[in-house]
Coordinates of C-alpha atoms in Angstrom, one line a residue:
Chain A
M478 CA 10.6 -4.0 -1.2
L479 CA 7.5 -5.2 -3.2
L480 CA 5.3 -4.2 -0.2
K481 CA 7.1 -0.9 -0.1
I482 CA 6.7 -0.2 -3.7
S483 CA 3.0 -1.2 -3.6
W484 CA 2.3 0.9 -0.5
R485 CA 4.1 4.0 -2.1
N486 CA 2.2 3.3 -5.3
V487 CA -1.1 3.7 -3.6
W488 CA -0.1 7.3 -2.7
R489 CA 1.2 8.2 -6.1
N490 CA -2.1 9.6 -7.2
R491 CA -3.5 10.7 -3.8
L492 CA -6.8 12.0 -5.2
R493 CA -7.7 8.9 -7.2
S494 CA -6.6 6.6 -4.3
G495 CA -8.5 8.8 -1.9
V496 CA -11.7 8.6 -4.0
V497 CA -11.5 4.7 -4.1
I498 CA -10.7 4.5 -0.3
A499 CA -13.6 6.9 0.4
A500 CA -15.9 4.8 -1.9
I501 CA -14.9 1.6 -0.1
A502 CA -15.3 3.2 3.4
L503 CA -18.7 4.7 2.6
G504 CA -20.0 1.6 0.8
I505 CA -19.1 -0.5 3.8
W506 CA -20.4 2.0 6.2
A507 CA -23.7 2.3 4.4
G508 CA -23.9 -1.5 4.0
L509 CA -23.3 -2.1 7.7
F510 CA -25.8 0.5 8.8
V511 CA -28.6 -0.9 6.6
M512 CA -27.7 -4.4 7.8
A513 CA -27.8 -3.2 11.4
L514 CA -31.1 -1.5 10.8
S515 CA -32.6 -4.6 9.3
V516 CA -31.2 -6.9 12.1
G517 CA -32.4 -4.4 14.7
L518 CA -35.9 -4.3 13.2
N519 CA -36.1 -8.1 12.9
N520 CA -34.7 -8.6 16.5
Q521 CA -37.2 -6.1 17.9
R522 CA -40.0 -7.9 16.1
T523 CA -38.8 -11.2 17.5
R524 CA -38.2 -9.8 21.1
S525 CA -41.5 -8.0 21.1
A526 CA -43.4 -11.2 20.0
I527 CA -41.6 -13.3 22.6
S528 CA -42.1 -10.7 25.4
T529 CA -45.7 -9.9 24.6
T530 CA -47.2 -13.1 23.5
L531 CA -45.1 -16.0 22.7
S532 CA -42.7 -16.5 25.7
H533 CA -39.8 -18.9 25.1
I534 CA -41.8 -22.2 25.2
Q535 CA -45.4 -23.1 25.2
L536 CA -47.1 -26.4 26.3
H537 CA -50.4 -27.6 25.0
N538 CA -52.6 -30.6 24.8
P539 CA -51.8 -31.9 21.3
A540 CA -55.6 -32.1 20.7
Y541 CA -56.0 -28.4 21.5
L542 CA -53.6 -27.4 18.7
K543 CA -55.8 -29.4 16.2
D544 CA -59.1 -28.2 17.6
S545 CA -59.1 -25.3 20.1
K546 CA -62.3 -26.3 21.7
V547 CA -62.7 -25.7 25.5
A548 CA -62.6 -29.5 26.4
N549 CA -59.0 -29.8 25.2
F550 CA -57.4 -28.9 28.5
I551 CA -53.8 -29.9 29.4
P552 CA -54.2 -33.2 31.2
D553 CA -52.9 -33.5 34.8
G554 CA -52.1 -29.8 35.2
E555 CA -50.8 -30.2 38.7
H556 CA -48.1 -32.6 37.5
V557 CA -47.1 -30.2 34.8
T558 CA -46.6 -27.3 37.2
Q559 CA -44.7 -29.5 39.5
V560 CA -42.3 -30.4 36.6
L561 CA -41.9 -26.8 35.7
E562 CA -41.2 -25.7 39.2
A563 CA -38.5 -28.4 39.5
N564 CA -36.6 -27.3 36.4
P565 CA -34.0 -24.7 37.4
Q566 CA -33.7 -23.4 33.9
V567 CA -37.4 -22.4 33.9
K568 CA -37.3 -18.8 35.0
A569 CA -41.1 -18.2 35.2
F570 CA -44.3 -19.8 33.9
T571 CA -47.9 -18.9 33.6
T572 CA -51.0 -20.9 32.8
R573 CA -53.8 -19.7 30.5
M574 CA -57.3 -20.7 29.7
I575 CA -58.0 -19.5 26.2
V576 CA -61.4 -19.4 24.5
N577 CA -62.5 -17.8 21.3
G578 CA -65.5 -15.7 21.6
M579 CA -67.2 -12.4 20.9
A580 CA -66.8 -9.1 22.7
S581 CA -69.9 -6.8 22.4
S582 CA -70.8 -3.3 23.2
S583 CA -73.5 -1.0 21.9
A584 CA -71.3 -0.3 19.0
G585 CA -71.3 -4.0 17.9
G586 CA -69.7 -7.4 18.3
F587 CA -66.2 -8.5 17.4
G588 CA -64.3 -11.7 17.6
V589 CA -61.7 -12.0 20.4
S590 CA -59.3 -14.3 21.8
L591 CA -60.1 -14.4 25.5
N592 CA -57.2 -15.3 27.9
G593 CA -58.0 -16.3 31.4
I594 CA -54.9 -15.6 33.3
D595 CA -53.3 -15.2 36.7
P596 CA -52.2 -11.6 36.4
E597 CA -49.2 -11.9 38.7
K598 CA -47.8 -15.0 37.0
E599 CA -48.6 -13.5 33.6
A600 CA -46.7 -10.4 34.5
R601 CA -43.6 -12.5 35.3
V602 CA -43.7 -14.0 31.8
T603 CA -45.0 -11.4 29.4
D604 CA -44.9 -7.6 29.5
I605 CA -48.5 -6.8 28.5
H606 CA -48.9 -5.0 31.8
D607 CA -46.1 -2.6 30.7
H608 CA -48.1 -1.7 27.5
L609 CA -51.1 -0.3 29.4
T610 CA -51.9 3.1 28.2
E611 CA -55.0 3.5 30.6
G612 CA -56.2 1.8 33.7
D613 CA -54.6 -1.0 35.7
W614 CA -53.5 -4.5 35.3
F615 CA -56.4 -6.0 37.3
A616 CA -57.2 -4.1 40.5
E617 CA -57.3 -6.2 43.7
G618 CA -60.7 -7.4 45.1
K619 CA -62.7 -6.6 42.0
R620 CA -64.4 -9.3 39.9
N621 CA -65.1 -9.5 36.2
Q622 CA -62.5 -7.1 35.0
V623 CA -61.2 -7.2 31.5
V624 CA -58.1 -5.7 29.9
I625 CA -58.4 -5.2 26.2
G626 CA -56.3 -3.8 23.3
A627 CA -56.6 -0.2 22.2
K628 CA -57.8 -1.0 18.7
L629 CA -60.5 -3.3 20.1
A630 CA -61.6 -0.5 22.5
D631 CA -61.8 1.8 19.6
K632 CA -63.9 -0.7 17.6
L633 CA -66.1 -1.3 20.5
K634 CA -66.2 2.5 21.2
V635 CA -65.6 1.8 24.9
K636 CA -63.5 3.5 27.5
L637 CA -62.0 2.7 30.8
R638 CA -64.7 1.4 33.2
S639 CA -67.1 0.8 30.3
K640 CA -69.0 -2.5 30.4
I641 CA -68.6 -5.0 27.6
V642 CA -70.3 -8.4 27.2
L643 CA -68.1 -11.5 26.4
N644 CA -69.8 -14.5 24.7
F645 CA -68.2 -17.9 24.2
Q646 CA -69.1 -21.6 24.3
N647 CA -68.5 -23.8 27.4
E648 CA -67.3 -27.4 27.5
Q649 CA -70.7 -28.6 26.5
G650 CA -71.1 -26.3 23.6
D651 CA -73.6 -24.0 25.2
I652 CA -73.2 -20.3 24.8
V653 CA -72.3 -18.5 28.1
A654 CA -71.9 -14.7 28.5
G655 CA -70.6 -12.5 31.2
A656 CA -70.5 -8.7 31.6
F657 CA -67.0 -7.4 32.3
R658 CA -65.8 -3.9 33.1
V659 CA -62.8 -2.5 31.3
A660 CA -60.0 -2.2 33.8
G661 CA -57.2 -1.5 31.4
I662 CA -56.4 -0.8 27.9
F663 CA -53.1 -1.8 26.3
K664 CA -51.3 -0.9 23.1
T665 CA -48.4 -3.2 21.9
V666 CA -46.4 -2.7 18.7
S667 CA -48.8 -5.1 16.9
S668 CA -52.1 -3.5 16.0
Q669 CA -53.4 -7.0 15.0
Y670 CA -52.8 -8.3 18.4
D671 CA -54.4 -5.2 20.0
E672 CA -57.5 -5.8 17.9
S673 CA -58.1 -9.4 18.8
T674 CA -56.9 -10.0 22.4
A675 CA -58.5 -9.6 25.8
F676 CA -57.4 -10.8 29.3
V677 CA -59.6 -11.7 32.2
R678 CA -58.8 -13.3 35.5
M679 CA -58.7 -17.1 35.3
K680 CA -61.1 -17.5 38.2
D681 CA -63.7 -15.3 36.6
L682 CA -63.5 -17.4 33.4
E683 CA -63.5 -20.6 35.4
G684 CA -66.7 -19.4 37.0
L685 CA -68.4 -18.9 33.7
L686 CA -67.1 -22.2 32.2
G687 CA -67.4 -24.3 35.3
T688 CA -64.0 -25.8 34.8
P689 CA -61.9 -25.0 38.0
G690 CA -58.2 -25.9 37.9
Q691 CA -58.0 -26.5 34.2
F692 CA -55.9 -24.6 31.6
H693 CA -55.1 -24.9 27.9
E694 CA -51.7 -23.3 27.7
V695 CA -48.5 -22.9 29.7
A696 CA -46.2 -20.2 28.6
L697 CA -42.7 -20.1 30.2
L698 CA -39.4 -18.2 30.1
T699 CA -36.0 -19.9 30.3
S700 CA -33.0 -18.3 31.7
G701 CA -31.9 -17.3 28.2
L702 CA -32.4 -17.8 24.5
D703 CA -29.7 -20.3 24.5
E704 CA -31.4 -22.4 27.0
V705 CA -34.7 -22.7 25.0
Q706 CA -33.7 -25.8 23.0
P707 CA -32.2 -27.9 25.8
V708 CA -35.2 -27.0 28.1
K709 CA -37.6 -27.9 25.4
E710 CA -35.9 -31.3 25.0
E711 CA -36.0 -31.9 28.8
L712 CA -39.7 -31.0 29.0
K713 CA -40.5 -33.1 26.0
A714 CA -38.9 -36.1 27.9
A715 CA -40.7 -35.2 31.1
L716 CA -44.1 -34.5 29.7
P717 CA -44.5 -36.9 26.7
D718 CA -48.2 -36.4 26.5
L719 CA -47.9 -32.7 25.7
E720 CA -46.8 -30.7 22.7
V721 CA -43.9 -28.8 23.8
R722 CA -43.0 -26.0 21.3
A723 CA -40.3 -23.3 21.3
W724 CA -41.1 -19.8 20.1
K725 CA -39.8 -20.7 16.6
D726 CA -42.1 -23.6 16.4
V727 CA -45.1 -21.5 17.6
S728 CA -44.3 -18.7 15.2
P729 CA -42.2 -20.2 12.4
E730 CA -42.4 -17.0 10.4
L731 CA -40.1 -15.3 13.0
G732 CA -37.5 -18.0 12.6
Y733 CA -37.8 -18.0 8.8
A734 CA -37.5 -14.2 8.9
D735 CA -34.3 -14.5 10.9
E736 CA -32.7 -16.9 8.4
M737 CA -34.0 -15.0 5.3
M738 CA -32.7 -11.8 6.8
N739 CA -29.2 -13.2 7.3
T740 CA -29.2 -14.5 3.7
M741 CA -30.6 -11.2 2.3
L742 CA -28.1 -9.2 4.2
Y743 CA -25.2 -11.1 2.9
I744 CA -26.5 -10.8 -0.7
F745 CA -26.9 -7.1 -0.1
I746 CA -23.4 -6.6 1.2
L747 CA -22.1 -8.8 -1.8
I748 CA -23.9 -6.4 -4.2
I749 CA -22.2 -3.5 -2.5
L750 CA -18.8 -5.2 -2.6
M751 CA -19.3 -6.1 -6.3
A752 CA -20.0 -2.4 -7.1
L753 CA -16.9 -1.4 -5.2
G754 CA -15.0 -4.2 -7.0
F755 CA -15.7 -2.7 -10.3
G756 CA -14.6 0.7 -9.0
I757 CA -11.4 -0.9 -7.9
I758 CA -10.9 -2.6 -11.2
N759 CA -11.3 0.7 -13.0
T760 CA -8.9 2.5 -10.8
M761 CA -6.3 -0.2 -10.9
L762 CA -6.6 -0.6 -14.7
M763 CA -5.9 3.1 -15.0
A764 CA -2.9 2.8 -12.8
V765 CA -1.6 -0.2 -14.9
L766 CA -2.1 1.8 -18.1
E767 CA -0.3 4.8 -16.6
R768 CA 2.6 2.8 -15.4
K769 CA 3.2 0.9 -18.7
R770 CA 6.8 2.1 -19.1
E771 CA 7.6 1.3 -15.5
L772 CA 6.1 -2.2 -15.7
G773 CA 7.9 -2.7 -18.9
M774 CA 11.1 -1.8 -17.2
L775 CA 10.5 -4.1 -14.3
M776 CA 9.7 -7.0 -16.5
S777 CA 12.8 -6.3 -18.8
V778 CA 15.2 -6.2 -15.9
G779 CA 13.9 -9.6 -14.7
M780 CA 10.9 -9.2 -12.5
N781 CA 8.9 -12.4 -12.9
R782 CA 5.2 -12.8 -13.5
V783 CA 4.5 -13.8 -10.0
R784 CA 6.1 -10.7 -8.6
T785 CA 4.5 -8.5 -11.1
F786 CA 1.1 -10.0 -10.4
S787 CA 1.6 -9.9 -6.7
M788 CA 2.6 -6.2 -6.8
I789 CA -0.7 -5.3 -8.4
V790 CA -2.7 -7.5 -6.0
I791 CA -0.9 -6.1 -2.9
E792 CA -1.5 -2.5 -4.1
T793 CA -5.3 -3.3 -4.5
V794 CA -5.4 -5.0 -1.1
F795 CA -3.8 -2.0 0.5
L796 CA -6.5 0.2 -1.0
S797 CA -9.1 -2.1 0.6
L798 CA -7.2 -2.4 3.8
I799 CA -7.4 1.3 4.3
G800 CA -10.9 1.8 3.1
G801 CA -12.4 -1.3 4.7
P802 CA -11.4 -0.7 8.4
V803 CA -12.4 3.0 8.0
G804 CA -15.9 1.9 6.8
I805 CA -16.1 -0.7 9.5
L806 CA -15.1 1.7 12.2
L807 CA -17.5 4.3 10.9
G808 CA -20.2 1.7 10.7
W809 CA -19.5 0.5 14.2
A810 CA -19.6 4.0 15.6
T811 CA -22.8 5.0 13.8
I812 CA -24.5 1.9 14.7
S813 CA -23.5 2.2 18.5
W814 CA -24.6 5.8 18.6
V815 CA -27.9 5.3 16.9
H816 CA -28.5 2.1 19.0
S817 CA -28.1 4.2 22.1
K818 CA -30.6 6.8 20.9
G819 CA -32.9 4.8 18.7
L820 CA -33.9 5.8 15.2
D821 CA -37.3 7.4 15.2
L822 CA -39.3 6.1 12.1
S823 CA -42.7 7.6 13.3
A824 CA -43.3 8.6 9.7
V825 CA -43.8 5.0 8.8
G826 CA -44.9 4.0 12.3
K827 CA -48.2 2.4 11.1
G828 CA -46.5 0.2 8.6
L829 CA -44.0 -0.9 11.3
E830 CA -46.8 -1.7 13.7
S831 CA -48.5 -3.9 11.2
L832 CA -45.1 -5.7 11.1
G833 CA -45.2 -6.0 14.9
V834 CA -42.4 -3.6 15.5
G835 CA -42.4 -0.2 17.3
A836 CA -41.7 3.1 15.5
I837 CA -38.2 3.5 17.1
I838 CA -35.7 1.1 15.7
Y839 CA -32.4 0.2 17.5
P840 CA -29.9 -1.0 14.9
E841 CA -27.7 -3.8 16.1
L842 CA -25.1 -6.2 14.7
E843 CA -23.2 -9.2 16.1
S844 CA -19.5 -8.6 16.3
G845 CA -18.8 -11.5 14.1
I846 CA -20.5 -9.8 11.2
Y847 CA -17.9 -7.0 11.3
F848 CA -15.1 -9.6 11.0
N849 CA -16.9 -11.4 8.2
I850 CA -17.3 -8.1 6.3
A851 CA -13.6 -7.4 6.8
I852 CA -12.7 -10.7 5.3
L853 CA -15.2 -10.1 2.4
V854 CA -13.6 -6.7 1.6
V855 CA -10.2 -8.3 1.3
V856 CA -11.5 -11.2 -0.8
A857 CA -13.3 -8.6 -3.0
A858 CA -10.2 -6.6 -3.4
I859 CA -8.1 -9.7 -4.3
L860 CA -10.7 -10.7 -7.0
A861 CA -10.9 -7.1 -8.3
S862 CA -7.1 -7.0 -8.6
I863 CA -7.0 -10.0 -10.9
V864 CA -8.1 -8.2 -14.1
P865 CA -5.6 -5.3 -13.8
A866 CA -2.9 -7.8 -12.7
I867 CA -3.5 -10.0 -15.8
R868 CA -3.5 -6.8 -17.9
A869 CA -0.1 -5.9 -16.6
L870 CA 1.2 -9.4 -17.4
M871 CA 0.0 -9.0 -21.0
Y872 CA 2.5 -6.2 -21.7
K873 CA 5.4 -7.1 -23.9
P874 CA 8.5 -5.7 -22.0
A875 CA 10.3 -4.5 -25.2
E876 CA 7.3 -2.4 -26.3
A877 CA 6.0 -1.4 -22.9
V878 CA 9.4 0.0 -21.9
R879 CA 9.1 2.5 -24.7
G880 CA 5.5 3.2 -23.9
L881 CA 4.1 1.4 -27.1
Chain B
M1339 CA 35.6 -16.4 -26.8
S1340 CA 32.8 -14.0 -27.4
I1341 CA 30.3 -13.1 -24.7
I1342 CA 27.6 -12.3 -27.3
H1343 CA 27.3 -14.4 -30.4
T1344 CA 24.5 -14.0 -32.9
E1345 CA 24.2 -16.3 -35.9
N1346 CA 22.2 -15.5 -39.0
L1347 CA 19.5 -13.5 -37.0
T1348 CA 16.5 -12.5 -38.9
K1349 CA 13.4 -10.7 -37.6
T1350 CA 10.4 -10.3 -39.8
Y1351 CA 7.2 -8.5 -38.9
D1352 CA 4.3 -9.8 -40.9
S1353 CA 1.5 -7.1 -41.1
G1354 CA -0.8 -8.9 -43.5
A1355 CA 0.1 -8.1 -47.1
V1356 CA 3.4 -6.4 -46.2
K1357 CA 6.4 -8.2 -44.6
V1358 CA 9.0 -6.1 -42.9
H1359 CA 12.5 -7.5 -42.4
A1360 CA 13.7 -5.7 -39.4
L1361 CA 16.8 -7.9 -39.2
N1362 CA 18.3 -9.8 -42.1
D1363 CA 21.0 -12.4 -41.6
V1364 CA 22.9 -10.6 -38.8
S1365 CA 25.8 -12.4 -37.3
I1366 CA 28.1 -10.6 -34.8
D1367 CA 30.4 -11.6 -32.1
I1368 CA 31.1 -9.3 -29.1
A1369 CA 34.1 -10.0 -26.8
P1370 CA 34.1 -9.4 -23.0
G1371 CA 35.1 -5.8 -22.1
E1372 CA 34.0 -4.3 -25.5
F1373 CA 32.5 -0.8 -25.7
T1374 CA 30.4 -1.2 -28.8
A1375 CA 28.0 1.1 -30.5
I1376 CA 25.3 -0.2 -32.8
V1377 CA 24.4 2.7 -35.1
G1378 CA 22.2 3.4 -38.0
P1379 CA 19.3 5.5 -39.1
S1380 CA 15.8 5.1 -37.6
G1381 CA 14.3 1.8 -38.7
S1382 CA 17.7 0.2 -39.4
G1383 CA 17.0 -2.5 -36.8
K1384 CA 19.2 -1.2 -33.9
T1385 CA 16.6 -1.5 -31.2
T1386 CA 15.3 -4.8 -32.6
L1387 CA 18.8 -6.2 -32.4
L1388 CA 19.3 -4.9 -28.9
N1389 CA 16.0 -6.4 -27.8
I1390 CA 16.8 -9.8 -29.2
I1391 CA 20.3 -9.8 -27.7
G1392 CA 18.6 -8.9 -24.4
G1393 CA 16.0 -11.6 -24.6
L1394 CA 13.2 -9.1 -24.7
D1395 CA 12.2 -10.2 -28.2
T1396 CA 12.6 -13.5 -30.2
P1397 CA 14.2 -13.8 -33.6
S1398 CA 12.2 -15.2 -36.6
S1399 CA 15.3 -17.4 -37.2
G1400 CA 18.9 -17.6 -36.1
R1401 CA 20.6 -18.2 -32.8
I1402 CA 21.8 -16.0 -29.9
V1403 CA 24.4 -17.4 -27.6
I1404 CA 25.2 -15.5 -24.5
D1405 CA 28.3 -16.7 -22.7
G1406 CA 27.7 -20.2 -23.9
T1407 CA 23.9 -20.3 -23.4
D1408 CA 21.7 -20.4 -26.4
I1409 CA 19.0 -18.2 -25.2
T1410 CA 16.6 -18.9 -28.1
R1411 CA 16.0 -22.3 -26.4
L1412 CA 15.0 -20.9 -23.1
S1413 CA 11.4 -20.8 -21.8
D1414 CA 9.8 -17.4 -20.9
G1415 CA 10.4 -18.1 -17.3
Q1416 CA 14.0 -19.2 -17.8
M1417 CA 14.6 -16.0 -20.0
I1418 CA 13.3 -13.8 -17.2
D1419 CA 15.8 -15.3 -14.8
F1420 CA 18.5 -15.1 -17.3
R1421 CA 18.0 -11.5 -17.9
L1422 CA 17.9 -10.9 -14.1
N1423 CA 21.2 -12.6 -13.5
N1424 CA 23.1 -11.8 -16.7
I1425 CA 22.1 -8.6 -18.4
G1426 CA 22.1 -4.9 -17.3
F1427 CA 19.7 -2.6 -19.0
V1428 CA 19.7 1.2 -19.5
F1429 CA 16.8 2.7 -21.3
Q1430 CA 16.3 5.9 -23.2
S1431 CA 13.8 7.3 -20.8
Y1432 CA 15.7 6.3 -17.6
N1433 CA 12.7 4.2 -16.4
L1434 CA 13.4 4.5 -12.7
I1435 CA 10.8 3.4 -10.2
P1436 CA 9.4 6.9 -9.2
V1437 CA 8.3 5.8 -5.7
L1438 CA 11.8 4.6 -4.7
T1439 CA 14.9 6.6 -3.8
A1440 CA 18.0 6.5 -5.9
R1441 CA 19.6 3.9 -3.6
E1442 CA 16.4 1.8 -3.4
N1443 CA 16.3 1.9 -7.3
V1444 CA 19.8 0.6 -7.5
E1445 CA 19.1 -2.0 -4.8
F1446 CA 16.1 -3.3 -6.7
I1447 CA 17.8 -5.9 -9.0
M1448 CA 20.0 -7.1 -6.2
L1449 CA 16.9 -7.5 -4.0
M1450 CA 15.3 -9.8 -6.8
Q1451 CA 18.5 -11.7 -6.8
K1452 CA 18.0 -12.2 -3.0
W1453 CA 21.2 -10.3 -1.9
D1454 CA 21.7 -9.8 1.9
K1455 CA 20.3 -6.4 2.9
K1456 CA 23.5 -5.0 4.3
K1457 CA 25.5 -6.1 1.2
R1458 CA 22.9 -4.6 -1.0
E1459 CA 22.9 -1.3 0.7
T1460 CA 26.7 -1.1 0.7
R1461 CA 26.9 -2.1 -3.0
A1462 CA 24.2 0.4 -4.0
T1463 CA 25.9 3.2 -2.1
E1464 CA 29.2 2.4 -3.8
M1465 CA 27.7 2.3 -7.2
L1466 CA 26.0 5.6 -6.7
Q1467 CA 29.3 7.1 -5.5
S1468 CA 31.0 5.7 -8.6
V1469 CA 28.6 7.6 -10.9
G1470 CA 29.0 10.7 -8.8
L1471 CA 25.7 10.6 -7.0
G1472 CA 27.0 9.7 -3.5
D1473 CA 25.3 12.8 -2.0
Q1474 CA 21.9 12.0 -3.8
I1475 CA 21.2 8.5 -2.5
D1476 CA 18.0 9.4 -0.7
R1477 CA 16.5 11.4 -3.4
R1478 CA 13.7 10.2 -5.5
P1479 CA 13.8 10.3 -9.3
S1480 CA 11.5 13.4 -9.4
Q1481 CA 14.2 15.3 -7.4
L1482 CA 17.0 14.5 -9.8
S1483 CA 17.8 15.9 -13.3
G1484 CA 17.6 13.8 -16.4
G1485 CA 21.4 13.3 -16.5
Q1486 CA 21.4 12.3 -12.8
Q1487 CA 18.5 9.9 -13.4
Q1488 CA 20.4 8.2 -16.2
R1489 CA 23.4 7.8 -14.0
V1490 CA 21.2 6.1 -11.4
A1491 CA 20.0 3.8 -14.2
V1492 CA 23.6 3.0 -15.1
A1493 CA 24.4 2.3 -11.4
R1494 CA 21.4 0.1 -11.3
A1495 CA 22.4 -1.8 -14.4
L1496 CA 25.8 -2.4 -13.1
A1497 CA 25.3 -3.0 -9.4
S1498 CA 24.6 -6.7 -9.5
G1499 CA 27.6 -7.4 -11.8
P1500 CA 26.0 -8.4 -15.1
K1501 CA 27.8 -10.1 -17.9
F1502 CA 27.1 -7.0 -20.1
V1503 CA 25.0 -3.9 -20.2
L1504 CA 22.6 -3.1 -23.1
A1505 CA 21.9 0.6 -23.4
D1506 CA 19.1 1.7 -25.8
E1507 CA 19.9 5.3 -26.9
P1508 CA 21.0 6.2 -23.4
T1509 CA 21.8 9.8 -24.3
A1510 CA 18.8 10.6 -26.4
N1511 CA 17.1 12.8 -23.7
L1512 CA 20.3 14.3 -22.3
D1513 CA 22.0 17.7 -22.9
S1514 CA 25.7 17.9 -24.0
A1515 CA 27.1 18.2 -20.5
S1516 CA 25.1 15.3 -19.1
T1517 CA 25.9 13.2 -22.2
S1518 CA 29.6 13.8 -21.8
N1519 CA 29.5 13.1 -18.1
L1520 CA 27.5 9.9 -18.6
L1521 CA 29.9 8.7 -21.3
D1522 CA 32.9 9.4 -19.1
I1523 CA 31.3 7.4 -16.3
M1524 CA 30.5 4.4 -18.5
A1525 CA 33.9 4.6 -20.1
N1526 CA 35.6 4.5 -16.7
L1527 CA 33.4 1.6 -15.5
N1528 CA 34.3 -0.2 -18.7
A1529 CA 37.9 0.3 -18.1
Q1530 CA 37.9 -0.4 -14.3
L1531 CA 35.4 -3.2 -14.1
G1532 CA 35.8 -4.6 -17.6
T1533 CA 32.0 -4.6 -18.1
T1534 CA 30.9 -5.0 -21.6
F1535 CA 28.7 -2.2 -23.0
V1536 CA 26.6 -2.4 -26.1
F1537 CA 24.7 0.8 -27.1
S1538 CA 22.2 1.5 -29.8
T1539 CA 22.6 5.1 -30.8
H1540 CA 22.7 7.6 -33.5
D1541 CA 24.2 10.2 -31.2
Q1542 CA 27.5 11.2 -32.7
R1543 CA 29.1 11.9 -29.3
V1544 CA 28.5 8.3 -28.3
I1545 CA 29.7 7.0 -31.6
D1546 CA 33.0 9.0 -31.2
R1547 CA 33.6 7.3 -27.7
A1548 CA 32.9 3.8 -28.9
R1549 CA 35.8 1.4 -29.6
R1550 CA 33.8 -0.7 -32.0
V1551 CA 31.0 0.6 -34.2
I1552 CA 28.6 -1.8 -36.0
T1553 CA 26.5 0.0 -38.6
L1554 CA 23.1 -1.3 -39.6
E1555 CA 21.0 -0.4 -42.5
D1556 CA 17.7 -2.0 -43.5
G1557 CA 18.3 -4.8 -41.0
K1558 CA 21.7 -5.7 -42.4
I1559 CA 25.2 -5.1 -41.2
L1560 CA 26.7 -2.4 -43.4
S1561 CA 30.0 -2.1 -41.6
D1562 CA 31.7 -3.3 -38.5
E1563 CA 34.7 -1.1 -37.5
T1564 CA 37.0 -1.6 -34.5
R1565 CA 39.1 1.4 -33.5

């Protein structure tokens, strides 16, 4: 009966209850959408960083991480590749020779991180080749080709098939230089990366450095993000002389951003729920004031304090149980729809690029979040019902029954 | 033996400089089956006395013994249970639960007393029939007239078989026909079931039907007349 009374009480003032239910639904909807947008943006940033540069795990000579001079190659590279080939959880790997140098054209010289790679292996690990806006990912049979970022091409004022000169130090510290022809120009979501990165074939770089079969970095993909940590541990055990780092170790800011985002999103949703809570308190206080005679009668005839308190709490929870799921459903539907289409934020595209994210955002949320929000809504409603319920208990039955 | 016994009841409201004696040394005994009206002008203490007898208010001094229980010694929680199980209330403004039907309203107290569903429904229907509302059981208060609502309130007060019924100005909002009808019903129930009724009223029509009239003035018993 208490449930029946509470449920029917919700609909006594349809307009007022409707406004509260709509406020709850819209608040939850907006909160979920903003959460999904933020999560989507953060995940895109992470995925983009992993797929373009980081890969899942990187291996280095520990000395190279302290001092990135040419001599700090990965020792016993052949053994390393054998270990990687033997591990079934390693989906693909690529080796890189990385030197810092200068790219020059008639327009000037600019610092660049030069990656000597095997184009085929690299294409299995990263997706730079998919980001080409012009040219090819290293044409067969041609020597001294370079693929550079669009921003670097702009700064160097070079086009496809232009020649640029790459200068860098060899193992002995002597400056060596080579002329390379621009074979491709890429554009990723990170303008900073596009400005400072160039790729050449490993064998061309080996020729200039005189260090055949050596490399500084191994980048690899595991069969999934969940496998990263176990594979990292396995490789650490198998290759104790190397520094084995997961993507979160290589780029800790991405990991921190993940954690910070989660915390911030919960704070954000708590603020929304707090605002909704005050709305609920206001509505329920009005209801309790309006029903003073009725509550007085109920207490007079023997309705105890627990039942009176429960009636107000149940009524408030009903309001949230209608508004909450509607908001969650609306949020889920909106997020799914926008996720399938993408939200075009080209107007702030440059800002997003500097964050390492594309102009089109795909909002996304884990299903567990919806459940957590549902629980939070009910908890917020219960907390919000305490003030009106206590107000109801403060009535003196003899006075309340006469509306005094 | 009396079912209601009050002993030297006083109730004083202290509003700073002024002390108001709402009840002053009131001692009464009401026997089972009485049909008693407590009358007097406004401010004479009728409602205060009824509230104190009903355990809705506490006296400043004195004792109230209901069927052998000194209710002035009960805690708040015990008093709520005592009211639920022993006293029926009829209020001036009907005070039905607007979101429940007539039958659900009558069932409400039995529900709090944890009556079995079927027994509860049967009893509620019987009580509504006894107050002439057998054909209105599924109507909500807003679909009933004032007189009909007050009859539902009487049915609710009596349904769980309380030791007595307290009715605070039950006819104040009713027209003549409804008043007469309600009084007939209450008199019949009193005669048939032996339920004790205590009214506070200044309605002459009620006073005329009462078998005992206690008159209060300035918080004191002015007269106590049994007819």
